[in-house]
């Protein structure tokens, strides 16, 4: 795009082909408005990969096209220019209301208190997704709403600059803002094809603006305008290629391929899972945190935990209903001399200080007993002992103290622990999905072998993951397409055997559950490095405090396994990372030779243990897998652009008709017909309820809509056919309500047409218009992807 500014040009009426009268200004601006919409949509295609799939695109098209159609209409009518962007914003609000809050709005598109409450709930959902998910995020309603609102506002702004104020070059700022979002969030920026699409949109906008300024229709474009457009375009391309070389924050390469501007380089905090990989891949460390502790060993600073392993994506459960307020005393009845399970422990005081840490989760060593001095409104989860900011108003600058207890565990103690009674453990710590990839079970069985006790199984899994067949790599998951989390990602990691802490910690967590050991994954920071400072203050027993520092390169994930009577126990499966606890060290060989912490004891030539705590250095040599062949081609971008342009021309009524036509030709017997009935009911103001059975909904629809006997009979036939198809056993002739049937009838679309006609005939004028031109049933697809 560009940052060049162009001055607004004086409007010069163009002579008409019919008698020399000047054309109306709005008519001359129509091509510019259309080019603006096309440019914004072409730039928005780069969002693919930030949001999973393409379900966000249809509502985004409407959020761009409808507001710009409103601004074009206002200009065409000759209204005062200040009203044009206001009309666009008003149209955007109505469009978003129709798309995301139709059931709460007046007439399905006029916002009211309920619609605004829905918008607030969507924004809360979007915030949660941003905090807890890694890109590409799931296409949930809140994320799509936020995307449509943001890009829609950019479209109105670009239209105001290009068409209303006649400054098309300046409108490139809006396009640049759209492209920067995926450029920042995607691991490899937006890629060349999306960049070329955005550039093509900008050139189209400049060409339309230049055409508008020509003296008369049919006259070739003046050379001055052509030269100016070429100069602006060349300058924009040159700036795009050179800026990464001169601006701090770009991590290397030419924009957009291989570049990633890091806005948070001075204020990095650990948003769980989302930024961990990106933090580790930064060439420079950022977000320095210091902690002074009375512990004999440097401590892990724990941020949050991940225990719900259901779904395609994993994210921390906020557990808002179970959280408790007040963090001064977090474990009633627990002393610093033992853990809640009664295991002997050592009381530890840790003072944590940071000027830039930005995260809703508060860092603390495990097991925290109380926290003092932290600014913000904090609550804690008694099941995981994580601390969360309730009001999102905590400052990045924090200086607070944590009193915790560190369990004193030995291998002999853990080896004597029997298998945990899973009935006494929350199922969230033991559940695995039914469709668990077979590769994960195979790896768990290979790792465990003939081990029988929970401790020996845990040690076998840790040894397996730290063995020579696995390698630590920050880049291999990105290049191999399995960066992130989820069972499919984990299965791919176990095949490729290269990844970083997220993958190793997730593998041990899931494999432990497969072997019957309750487990969860913790996220936070590895111990870091000593600063050599001895700050003022002492521990609970007068111990001197030792200061350490961590930063973005110390971001880490590790598994915690539950042992009866010992509580949650940390392990370290990531090779050359963090520190392996004494109770998790492999037995020393009888010859007296020592084994390095980050090596499998079965490897010949083991070296002496290294006392220092290793850091995760993103520049260290790694085993990198060959990237998969790129799926992007030049014609792919062209096809996507053509599809976007075609979709932009489709009106809501056309989309609705197409859905109906697809149902008629789907080949199914009764399901599509019933789906059409449900959509018709929603379009005409009779939505279904969560508690409705098909028969109950059909009865209520007939009664509330006032069906005559023929329409009621048609609806009954459709409902009966659907029930028999959906609920009767495939190998029997038993009806759901009793009796038998020799053959299931298929729904007749003539009956559907009868129901549609009855709804239309009995509806008011506004309801008919809404059902025809703004059908609320379309928004269901958009909200749910």
XYZ file of C-alpha atoms in Angstrom:
785
model
C 0.000 0.000 0.000
C 1.213 3.555 0.562
C 1.604 6.321 3.050
C 1.659 9.028 0.390
C -1.010 11.695 0.746
C -2.814 13.367 -2.118
C -4.674 16.642 -1.930
C -8.398 16.688 -2.691
C -8.981 17.788 -6.254
C -11.518 20.425 -7.176
C -14.582 18.841 -8.713
C -14.838 19.667 -12.403
C -18.201 18.834 -14.004
C -17.897 16.559 -16.970
C -19.991 17.380 -20.030
C -22.777 14.944 -20.738
C -23.199 13.044 -23.949
C -26.771 14.343 -24.059
C -26.605 18.013 -24.725
C -23.482 19.071 -22.859
C -25.006 19.290 -19.359
C -22.612 18.208 -16.604
C -23.191 14.823 -15.002
C -24.174 14.654 -11.345
C -21.239 14.206 -8.968
C -22.656 10.979 -7.535
C -22.777 9.400 -10.955
C -19.088 10.160 -11.574
C -18.201 8.643 -8.194
C -19.977 5.323 -8.747
C -16.941 3.613 -10.373
C -14.703 4.953 -7.609
C -17.026 3.570 -4.935
C -17.136 0.197 -6.677
C -13.341 0.173 -6.981
C -13.058 0.993 -3.267
C -15.245 -1.982 -2.348
C -13.219 -4.261 -4.629
C -9.913 -2.988 -3.194
C -11.014 -3.537 0.411
C -12.287 -7.036 -0.369
C -9.115 -7.992 -2.239
C -7.029 -6.781 0.711
C -9.280 -8.663 3.129
C -8.587 -12.006 1.458
C -5.281 -12.011 3.339
C -7.272 -12.627 6.546
C -7.488 -16.246 5.434
C -5.131 -18.055 7.760
C -5.784 -15.691 10.635
C -9.342 -17.069 10.800
C -9.764 -20.720 9.929
C -11.549 -21.548 6.679
C -13.609 -19.179 4.530
C -16.911 -18.953 6.429
C -16.022 -15.382 7.460
C -15.962 -14.162 3.839
C -19.712 -13.996 2.964
C -20.637 -11.816 5.971
C -17.535 -9.707 5.376
C -18.616 -9.092 1.779
C -22.009 -7.868 2.985
C -20.373 -5.703 5.670
C -18.375 -3.956 2.926
C -20.802 -3.864 0.007
C -23.996 -2.749 1.789
C -22.495 0.290 3.608
C -20.736 1.431 0.427
C -23.958 1.019 -1.519
C -25.556 3.363 1.028
C -22.812 5.971 0.646
C -23.104 5.765 -3.147
C -26.848 6.314 -2.919
C -26.456 9.354 -0.647
C -23.910 10.906 -3.000
C -26.172 10.179 -5.967
C -29.003 12.061 -4.270
C -26.759 15.073 -3.772
C -26.977 15.183 0.039
C -24.398 17.240 2.006
C -21.010 15.527 2.015
C -20.723 15.231 5.851
C -23.786 12.964 5.778
C -22.173 10.464 3.414
C -19.836 8.696 5.898
C -22.553 8.895 8.565
C -24.893 7.049 6.213
C -22.187 4.425 5.632
C -21.673 3.885 9.351
C -25.432 3.677 9.925
C -25.725 1.098 7.142
C -22.844 -0.853 8.670
C -24.614 -0.918 12.040
C -27.816 -2.165 10.405
C -25.881 -4.793 8.454
C -24.059 -6.081 11.532
C -27.346 -6.165 13.442
C -28.970 -8.219 10.706
C -26.007 -10.573 10.407
C -25.332 -11.191 14.083
C -28.351 -10.121 16.146
C -31.391 -10.562 13.909
C -33.369 -12.452 16.539
C -32.769 -9.629 19.059
C -33.446 -6.715 16.707
C -36.569 -4.837 15.670
C -37.647 -6.137 12.249
C -34.460 -8.169 12.239
C -32.096 -5.299 11.459
C -32.918 -2.274 13.646
C -30.689 -2.295 16.756
C -32.169 -2.022 20.231
C -31.033 -2.760 23.781
C -31.066 -6.503 23.182
C -29.005 -6.139 20.004
C -26.413 -4.002 21.786
C -26.232 -6.590 24.570
C -25.621 -9.236 21.897
C -22.801 -7.113 20.425
C -21.213 -6.802 23.859
C -21.377 -10.580 24.324
C -19.767 -11.085 20.905
C -16.914 -8.743 21.799
C -16.350 -10.638 25.059
C -16.219 -13.895 23.067
C -13.744 -12.341 20.625
C -11.528 -11.180 23.496
C -11.503 -14.682 24.965
C -10.530 -16.190 21.607
C -7.726 -13.662 21.145
C -6.383 -14.431 24.610
C -6.619 -18.190 24.448
C -6.175 -19.309 20.818
C -3.370 -19.442 18.319
C -3.840 -18.502 14.672
C -5.717 -19.579 12.696
C -8.488 -19.042 15.232
C -11.830 -20.791 15.015
C -14.516 -18.906 13.030
C -16.692 -18.206 16.051
C -19.397 -15.557 15.899
C -17.474 -13.079 18.060
C -14.353 -13.203 15.891
C -16.343 -12.854 12.647
C -18.314 -9.957 14.155
C -15.104 -8.180 15.122
C -13.639 -8.812 11.670
C -16.733 -7.518 9.865
C -16.994 -4.440 12.072
C -13.318 -3.536 11.645
C -13.112 -4.090 7.898
C -16.510 -2.417 7.404
C -15.257 0.721 9.147
C -12.115 0.658 7.019
C -14.299 0.394 3.906
C -16.359 3.456 4.922
C -13.156 5.380 5.664
C -11.571 4.415 2.339
C -14.761 5.319 0.489
C -14.859 8.708 2.227
C -11.284 9.446 1.191
C -11.479 8.068 -2.347
C -14.986 8.995 -3.481
C -16.330 11.725 -1.194
C -13.139 13.718 -0.614
C -11.616 12.696 -3.977
C -8.319 11.518 -2.406
C -7.912 7.952 -3.783
C -4.181 7.680 -3.051
C -4.776 8.416 0.646
C -7.364 5.613 0.789
C -4.431 3.229 0.577
C -3.890 3.844 4.288
C -7.068 1.890 5.013
C -5.982 -0.967 2.761
C -2.605 -0.993 4.485
C -4.358 -1.275 7.869
C -6.305 -4.332 6.675
C -3.190 -6.053 5.322
C -1.135 -5.339 8.446
C -3.396 -7.494 10.639
C -2.515 -10.800 8.922
C 1.024 -9.551 8.230
C 1.558 -9.331 11.996
C -0.345 -12.438 13.063
C 0.613 -14.996 10.426
C 3.906 -16.777 11.109
C 5.097 -16.125 7.534
C 3.270 -12.818 7.019
C 0.652 -12.618 4.238
C 2.640 -14.210 1.441
C 3.225 -12.893 -2.096
C -0.129 -13.745 -3.665
C -2.267 -11.966 -1.097
C 0.108 -9.021 -1.312
C -0.329 -8.888 -5.089
C -4.113 -9.051 -4.719
C -4.074 -6.130 -2.308
C -1.743 -4.208 -4.624
C -4.044 -4.928 -7.573
C -6.975 -3.554 -5.578
C -5.056 -0.380 -4.814
C -4.089 0.089 -8.468
C -7.728 -0.410 -9.463
C -8.729 2.308 -7.005
C -6.108 4.704 -8.357
C -7.198 3.998 -11.915
C -10.857 4.693 -11.084
C -9.895 7.956 -9.378
C -7.787 8.993 -12.325
C -10.558 8.183 -14.758
C -12.968 10.354 -12.801
C -10.687 13.357 -13.171
C -10.457 13.215 -16.950
C -12.027 16.081 -18.807
C -14.822 14.323 -20.663
C -16.208 10.842 -21.328
C -14.460 9.138 -24.202
C -11.316 11.243 -23.837
C -8.183 9.166 -23.146
C -6.691 9.439 -19.678
C -4.246 12.348 -19.513
C -0.596 11.312 -19.457
C -0.068 13.317 -16.274
C -2.605 11.184 -14.410
C -1.161 7.950 -15.797
C 2.333 9.005 -14.801
C 1.184 10.050 -11.351
C -0.531 6.710 -10.775
C 2.564 4.843 -11.904
C 4.766 6.922 -9.612
C 2.515 6.361 -6.585
C 2.331 2.608 -7.265
C 6.079 2.278 -7.733
C 6.723 4.253 -4.541
C 4.325 2.048 -2.577
C 5.987 -1.143 -3.819
C 9.460 0.237 -3.114
C 8.503 1.265 0.421
C 6.990 -2.165 1.046
C 10.242 -3.835 0.055
C 12.619 -1.459 1.839
C 10.811 -0.699 5.094
C 11.692 -4.044 6.734
C 15.375 -3.313 6.231
C 15.314 0.020 8.074
C 12.577 -0.312 10.705
C 13.149 -2.143 14.004
C 10.725 -4.930 14.690
C 10.738 -6.650 11.305
C 12.370 -9.993 11.909
C 13.986 -10.362 8.528
C 13.247 -10.847 4.863
C 11.381 -8.622 2.432
C 7.794 -7.678 3.167
C 5.521 -9.544 3.004
C 7.308 -12.897 2.716
C 9.256 -13.807 5.822
C 8.589 -10.542 7.633
C 6.635 -9.983 10.785
C 6.408 -6.663 12.532
C 6.267 -7.184 16.276
C 4.280 -4.387 17.923
C 4.788 -5.986 21.336
C 8.588 -6.120 21.286
C 8.773 -3.879 24.367
C 5.700 -5.158 26.203
C 5.632 -8.883 25.605
C 3.726 -10.949 28.127
C 2.748 -14.565 27.820
C -0.767 -14.850 26.429
C -1.158 -18.617 26.832
C -0.304 -20.658 23.740
C -1.015 -17.716 21.442
C 2.369 -15.990 21.581
C 4.599 -18.683 23.034
C 6.019 -19.871 19.713
C 6.300 -16.326 18.388
C 8.040 -15.187 21.585
C 10.615 -17.943 21.208
C 11.219 -17.125 17.532
C 12.079 -13.473 18.212
C 15.737 -12.780 17.375
C 15.987 -10.432 20.358
C 14.670 -11.096 23.836
C 11.894 -8.875 25.146
C 9.655 -8.381 28.165
C 12.237 -8.674 30.959
C 10.913 -9.980 34.291
C 12.979 -10.324 37.438
C 12.208 -12.441 40.471
C 14.000 -12.788 43.777
C 13.367 -16.058 45.581
C 14.336 -17.786 48.799
C 14.232 -21.148 47.006
C 17.461 -23.140 46.852
C 16.840 -23.602 43.108
C 15.466 -21.174 40.516
C 11.702 -21.568 40.147
C 9.315 -21.996 37.257
C 6.918 -19.032 36.986
C 3.537 -20.533 36.222
C 0.940 -18.504 34.320
C -1.977 -20.813 33.543
C -2.830 -24.427 32.782
C -4.430 -26.351 29.962
C -6.530 -29.335 30.921
C -9.515 -29.494 28.540
C -8.222 -31.497 25.591
C -11.530 -31.727 23.746
C -12.161 -29.983 20.446
C -9.871 -29.292 17.521
C -8.177 -26.457 19.390
C -7.119 -26.314 23.019
C -7.298 -23.219 25.165
C -7.279 -22.526 28.905
C -10.677 -22.743 30.550
C -11.397 -19.443 32.318
C -13.759 -21.300 34.688
C -15.420 -18.042 35.701
C -18.135 -19.774 37.726
C -15.621 -21.547 39.991
C -13.110 -18.773 40.581
C -12.716 -17.202 44.021
C -12.060 -13.566 44.773
C -9.111 -12.314 46.797
C -5.591 -13.666 46.439
C -4.087 -12.667 49.802
C -4.952 -16.127 51.203
C -5.468 -18.762 48.502
C -5.284 -22.051 50.425
C -7.178 -22.016 53.702
C -5.844 -24.501 56.251
C -2.586 -25.077 54.390
C 0.708 -24.186 56.040
C 4.054 -23.526 54.459
C 5.432 -26.789 55.877
C 3.352 -29.134 53.746
C 1.367 -29.262 50.536
C -2.444 -29.598 50.520
C -1.940 -33.357 50.078
C 0.166 -33.493 53.262
C 3.526 -33.940 51.528
C 6.375 -32.218 53.407
C 7.261 -28.927 51.780
C 9.483 -25.896 52.029
C 7.978 -22.418 52.365
C 9.243 -20.090 49.626
C 9.004 -16.330 49.227
C 9.297 -14.953 45.691
C 9.206 -11.256 44.769
C 8.308 -10.717 41.093
C 8.832 -7.445 39.262
C 8.185 -6.342 35.678
C 7.604 -3.049 33.914
C 6.285 -4.528 30.671
C 4.599 -7.896 31.349
C 1.183 -7.763 29.657
C -1.094 -10.725 30.295
C -4.415 -11.387 32.053
C -2.706 -14.220 33.977
C -0.514 -13.489 37.003
C 2.805 -15.316 37.286
C 3.471 -17.310 40.449
C 5.501 -20.358 41.528
C 3.498 -23.483 42.317
C 1.905 -24.073 44.929
C 0.882 -20.453 45.817
C -0.532 -19.837 49.302
C -1.049 -16.092 48.983
C -0.087 -13.055 46.893
C 0.326 -9.472 48.054
C 1.038 -6.188 46.270
C -0.355 -7.039 42.806
C -2.347 -4.240 41.161
C -5.649 -5.296 39.619
C -8.816 -7.221 40.342
C -7.663 -10.817 40.671
C -9.417 -14.136 41.225
C -8.035 -17.672 41.525
C -9.103 -21.159 40.520
C -8.947 -23.697 43.394
C -8.526 -26.622 40.953
C -5.502 -25.231 39.113
C -4.314 -22.409 41.436
C -4.084 -20.011 38.478
C -4.688 -16.286 39.008
C -6.674 -14.265 36.461
C -7.438 -10.565 36.120
C -11.225 -10.121 36.230
C -11.342 -6.533 35.061
C -8.593 -6.380 32.409
C -7.407 -3.194 34.133
C -4.162 -4.464 35.638
C -1.034 -2.595 34.700
C 1.867 -4.123 32.793
C 4.106 -2.772 35.565
C 3.850 -5.113 38.540
C 5.814 -5.606 41.752
C 4.347 -8.210 44.100
C 5.254 -11.028 46.463
C 4.161 -14.671 46.423
C 4.244 -17.047 49.377
C 4.312 -20.624 48.104
C 5.209 -24.102 49.268
C 7.626 -26.327 47.335
C 7.000 -30.049 47.807
C 9.954 -32.230 48.835
C 9.567 -35.320 46.668
C 11.837 -38.316 46.187
C 11.861 -41.038 43.518
C 11.205 -43.652 46.216
C 8.149 -41.799 47.443
C 6.664 -41.447 43.935
C 7.527 -45.025 42.990
C 5.416 -46.260 45.907
C 2.318 -44.323 44.797
C -0.420 -46.598 43.401
C -2.607 -45.700 40.465
C -4.882 -42.741 41.255
C -8.577 -43.340 41.831
C -9.893 -41.497 38.785
C -13.372 -41.307 40.308
C -11.958 -38.852 42.861
C -10.249 -36.690 40.235
C -12.125 -34.136 38.141
C -12.782 -35.815 34.742
C -11.315 -32.790 32.950
C -7.858 -34.063 33.992
C -8.380 -37.585 32.596
C -10.718 -37.228 29.612
C -9.525 -37.997 26.098
C -11.586 -37.604 22.905
C -13.150 -40.726 21.423
C -11.494 -40.036 18.077
C -7.984 -39.971 19.536
C -5.527 -40.476 16.640
C -4.125 -44.004 16.640
C -0.581 -42.645 16.373
C -0.786 -41.206 19.903
C -1.783 -44.538 21.438
C 0.983 -46.295 19.538
C 3.577 -43.824 20.813
C 2.346 -44.202 24.404
C 2.592 -48.000 24.240
C 6.051 -47.832 22.662
C 7.254 -45.429 25.339
C 5.824 -47.222 28.378
C 6.680 -50.793 27.404
C 6.281 -53.073 30.432
C 6.253 -50.262 33.051
C 3.405 -50.782 35.511
C 3.312 -48.083 38.198
C 2.331 -44.445 37.494
C 5.838 -43.233 38.312
C 7.661 -45.711 36.078
C 5.225 -44.938 33.256
C 5.807 -41.192 33.682
C 9.573 -41.656 33.677
C 9.376 -43.877 30.597
C 7.349 -41.270 28.694
C 9.745 -38.472 29.705
C 12.738 -40.572 28.657
C 11.074 -41.431 25.328
C 10.476 -37.764 24.458
C 13.971 -36.713 25.568
C 15.530 -39.549 23.599
C 17.721 -39.220 20.489
C 14.869 -39.786 18.042
C 13.293 -36.428 18.971
C 14.874 -33.039 18.250
C 14.120 -29.549 19.473
C 13.122 -27.155 16.662
C 11.267 -23.858 16.589
C 10.957 -23.739 12.814
C 10.090 -27.324 11.872
C 6.452 -27.101 13.083
C 5.902 -23.885 11.114
C 7.460 -25.242 7.951
C 5.728 -28.599 8.384
C 2.315 -27.040 9.000
C 1.769 -28.410 12.509
C 2.544 -25.410 14.697
C -0.084 -24.876 17.389
C -2.026 -27.427 19.400
C -4.698 -30.083 19.119
C -4.755 -33.850 18.690
C -4.066 -33.690 14.956
C -1.072 -31.411 15.575
C 0.185 -33.766 18.294
C -0.138 -36.792 16.020
C 1.858 -34.998 13.323
C 4.534 -34.053 15.867
C 4.918 -37.677 16.955
C 5.439 -38.613 13.310
C 7.878 -35.789 12.503
C 9.625 -35.931 15.920
C 10.666 -32.271 15.839
C 9.088 -29.407 17.748
C 9.413 -27.157 20.762
C 8.096 -27.118 24.324
C 4.381 -26.889 23.431
C 4.619 -30.113 21.458
C 6.716 -32.023 23.994
C 4.547 -30.945 26.944
C 1.319 -31.776 25.101
C 2.702 -35.173 24.097
C 3.552 -36.153 27.676
C 0.228 -34.804 28.967
C -1.843 -36.839 26.503
C 0.313 -39.969 26.677
C 0.089 -39.914 30.487
C -3.714 -39.766 30.297
C -3.677 -42.638 27.823
C -1.805 -44.649 30.467
C -4.305 -43.707 33.191
C -2.376 -40.872 34.894
C -4.322 -37.604 35.455
C -2.427 -34.784 33.806
C -2.512 -31.178 32.625
C -0.169 -28.796 30.836
C 1.238 -25.681 32.514
C 2.393 -22.540 30.705
C 4.679 -19.813 31.932
C 8.423 -19.269 32.089
C 11.393 -21.554 32.616
C 13.706 -20.533 35.493
C 15.907 -18.134 33.503
C 19.337 -16.865 34.487
C 20.822 -15.473 37.689
C 21.524 -11.734 37.695
C 24.149 -12.096 40.428
C 22.216 -9.651 42.603
C 21.166 -10.261 46.207
C 18.248 -7.914 46.867
C 17.110 -6.792 50.298
C 14.750 -9.049 52.207
C 14.733 -12.608 53.448
C 12.681 -15.764 53.171
C 10.339 -17.276 55.794
C 13.270 -18.713 57.743
C 15.684 -15.816 57.229
C 17.129 -17.128 53.935
C 18.759 -14.616 51.617
C 16.951 -13.920 48.343
C 18.618 -14.646 45.012
C 17.568 -12.714 41.913
C 16.926 -14.228 38.480
C 15.629 -12.798 35.204
C 13.440 -14.212 32.443
C 12.234 -12.803 29.132
C 10.403 -13.883 25.987
C 13.029 -16.503 25.146
C 12.220 -18.275 28.426
C 8.523 -18.766 27.585
C 7.840 -22.431 28.252
C 5.268 -25.211 28.635
C 5.595 -28.333 30.767
C 3.365 -31.216 31.951
C 2.057 -31.727 35.483
C 0.979 -35.242 36.497
C -1.180 -36.113 39.502
C 0.042 -38.652 42.065
C -2.175 -39.756 44.949
C -0.891 -38.193 48.159
C 1.735 -36.086 46.395
C -0.461 -33.777 44.318
C 0.510 -32.256 40.974
C 4.107 -33.065 40.037
C 6.148 -31.294 37.352
C 8.107 -33.210 34.699
C 10.367 -31.896 31.925
C 10.111 -33.800 28.615
C 11.549 -31.048 26.377
C 15.203 -31.825 25.538
C 17.835 -29.183 26.380
C 15.212 -27.029 28.031
C 14.495 -25.970 31.600
C 15.681 -28.235 34.412
C 14.718 -31.794 35.226
C 13.680 -32.117 38.906
C 15.737 -34.404 41.116
C 12.848 -36.860 41.523
C 12.576 -37.147 37.706
C 16.269 -37.810 37.044
C 17.185 -41.137 35.531
C 19.178 -43.476 37.777
C 22.941 -43.044 37.506
C 24.843 -45.903 35.854
C 26.591 -48.289 38.241
C 30.005 -47.369 36.795
C 29.731 -43.954 38.351
C 29.475 -42.145 35.032
C 26.967 -39.331 35.186
C 24.205 -38.671 32.727
C 23.373 -35.287 31.323
C 19.893 -33.994 32.168
C 18.978 -33.443 28.550
C 20.161 -36.865 27.334
C 18.543 -40.249 27.378
C 20.583 -42.583 29.651
C 20.560 -45.204 26.920
C 22.750 -43.001 24.691
C 26.414 -44.141 24.747
C 29.002 -41.615 25.807
C 26.792 -39.608 28.166
C 28.457 -36.467 29.481
C 28.548 -35.006 32.996
C 25.544 -33.019 34.123
C 25.610 -29.296 33.406
C 24.658 -27.300 36.511
C 23.484 -24.163 34.719
C 19.872 -23.813 33.619
C 19.738 -23.830 29.814
C 17.812 -21.180 27.920
C 15.772 -21.781 24.841
C 17.821 -20.021 22.187
C 15.955 -19.596 18.892
C 19.272 -19.199 17.058
C 20.769 -22.505 18.136
C 21.370 -25.159 15.429
C 18.283 -27.300 14.956
C 17.090 -30.284 13.020
C 14.744 -28.757 10.467
C 12.411 -30.795 8.338
C 11.840 -30.054 4.700
C 8.747 -27.867 4.297
C 5.798 -29.316 2.488
C 5.199 -28.197 -1.064
C 3.416 -24.855 -1.192
C -0.179 -25.044 -2.232
C -0.405 -21.447 -3.345
C -0.201 -20.677 -7.056
C -0.704 -17.590 -9.136
C -4.031 -18.706 -10.513
C -5.334 -19.457 -7.005
C -5.259 -15.778 -6.159
C -7.067 -14.942 -9.393
C -9.773 -17.511 -8.726
C -10.278 -16.207 -5.194
C -10.508 -12.644 -6.449
C -13.083 -13.662 -9.059
C -15.095 -15.540 -6.449
C -15.000 -12.536 -4.127
C -16.208 -10.218 -6.887
C -19.012 -12.618 -7.826
C -20.075 -13.029 -4.204
C -20.146 -9.259 -3.743
C -22.723 -8.984 -6.538
C -25.098 -11.466 -4.897
C -27.932 -9.970 -2.880
C -29.313 -11.721 0.229
C -32.430 -12.891 -1.589
C -30.251 -14.598 -4.192
C -28.265 -16.389 -1.505
C -31.496 -17.564 0.082
C -32.870 -18.843 -3.213
C -29.646 -20.663 -3.935
C -29.806 -22.428 -0.578
C -33.334 -23.596 -1.338
C -32.362 -24.814 -4.797
C -29.443 -26.798 -3.378
C -31.747 -28.458 -0.877
C -34.167 -29.482 -3.616
C -31.400 -31.185 -5.570
C -29.487 -32.629 -2.615
C -30.775 -36.155 -3.176
C -31.817 -36.544 0.473
C -35.366 -37.532 1.265
C -36.764 -35.333 4.010
C -33.985 -33.625 5.958
C -33.473 -30.706 3.526
C -37.219 -30.095 3.320
C -37.441 -29.852 7.096
C -34.433 -27.526 7.149
C -36.292 -25.313 4.673
C -39.342 -25.262 6.950
C -37.176 -24.226 9.918
C -35.609 -21.414 7.851
C -39.004 -20.237 6.603
C -40.290 -20.103 10.169
C -37.288 -17.981 11.192
C -37.678 -15.687 8.171
C -41.344 -15.012 8.950
C -40.879 -14.468 12.672
C -41.501 -17.934 14.140
C -38.052 -19.173 15.279
C -37.598 -22.571 16.849
C -36.832 -23.072 20.514
C -34.038 -25.263 21.934
C -36.626 -27.451 23.639
C -38.795 -27.969 20.509
C -39.165 -31.395 18.972
C -39.992 -31.363 15.242
C -43.604 -32.251 15.997
C -43.953 -29.582 18.707
C -42.452 -26.924 16.457
C -44.716 -27.880 13.547
C -47.759 -27.661 15.802
C -46.759 -24.274 17.180
C -45.884 -22.907 13.729
C -49.266 -23.910 12.357
C -51.137 -22.414 15.318
C -49.202 -19.125 15.529
C -49.166 -18.525 11.773
C -52.866 -19.371 11.447
C -52.575 -22.073 8.791
C -55.663 -23.187 6.893
C -56.310 -26.987 6.783
C -54.449 -27.562 3.467
C -51.275 -25.830 4.702
C -51.551 -27.558 8.080
C -51.841 -30.948 6.369
C -48.801 -30.169 4.169
C -46.722 -29.224 7.223
C -47.809 -32.385 9.025
C -46.717 -34.555 6.092
C -43.282 -32.916 5.985
C -42.815 -33.302 9.740
C -43.892 -36.956 9.695
C -41.523 -37.797 6.815
C -38.638 -36.093 8.618
C -39.345 -37.892 11.907
C -39.421 -41.272 10.215
C -36.156 -40.579 8.419
C -34.364 -39.108 11.442
C -35.550 -41.321 14.278
C -36.641 -44.709 12.923
C -33.977 -47.428 12.836
C -32.512 -48.036 9.413
C -33.211 -51.799 9.663
C -36.741 -51.694 10.947
C -40.113 -50.465 9.910
C -41.021 -49.056 13.323
C -42.516 -45.573 13.422
C -41.321 -43.209 16.169
C -44.825 -42.973 17.544
C -45.633 -46.662 17.286
C -46.935 -48.935 14.537
C -45.060 -50.017 11.469
C -44.359 -48.640 8.061
C -43.244 -50.575 5.015
C -41.492 -47.683 3.250
C -40.566 -44.236 4.435
C -42.192 -41.444 2.424
C -40.021 -38.666 1.049
C -41.039 -35.074 1.703
C -42.850 -33.428 -1.209
C -41.472 -29.988 -2.109
C -44.972 -29.045 -3.242
C -45.895 -29.231 0.460
C -42.991 -26.903 1.259
C -44.297 -24.438 -1.328
C -47.728 -24.641 0.300
C -46.255 -23.784 3.706
C -44.273 -20.899 2.209
C -47.383 -19.526 0.516
C -49.383 -19.747 3.749
C -46.689 -17.931 5.726
C -46.451 -15.213 3.088
C -50.213 -14.769 2.839
C -50.698 -14.429 6.599
C -47.736 -12.101 7.220
C -47.703 -8.335 7.407
C -46.065 -6.225 4.712
C -42.861 -5.519 6.645
C -42.512 -9.203 7.528
C -42.946 -10.180 3.892
C -40.312 -7.696 2.782
C -37.879 -8.836 5.442
C -38.396 -12.501 4.586
C -37.864 -11.801 0.905
C -34.957 -9.346 0.925
C -33.316 -9.683 4.371
C -34.012 -13.276 5.440
C -32.750 -13.792 9.024
C -32.046 -17.461 8.306
C -28.951 -16.448 6.344
C -27.299 -15.146 9.502
C -27.304 -18.573 11.125
C -24.771 -19.812 8.592
C -22.643 -16.742 9.028
C -22.604 -16.898 12.823
C -21.751 -20.574 13.017
C -19.356 -20.806 10.128
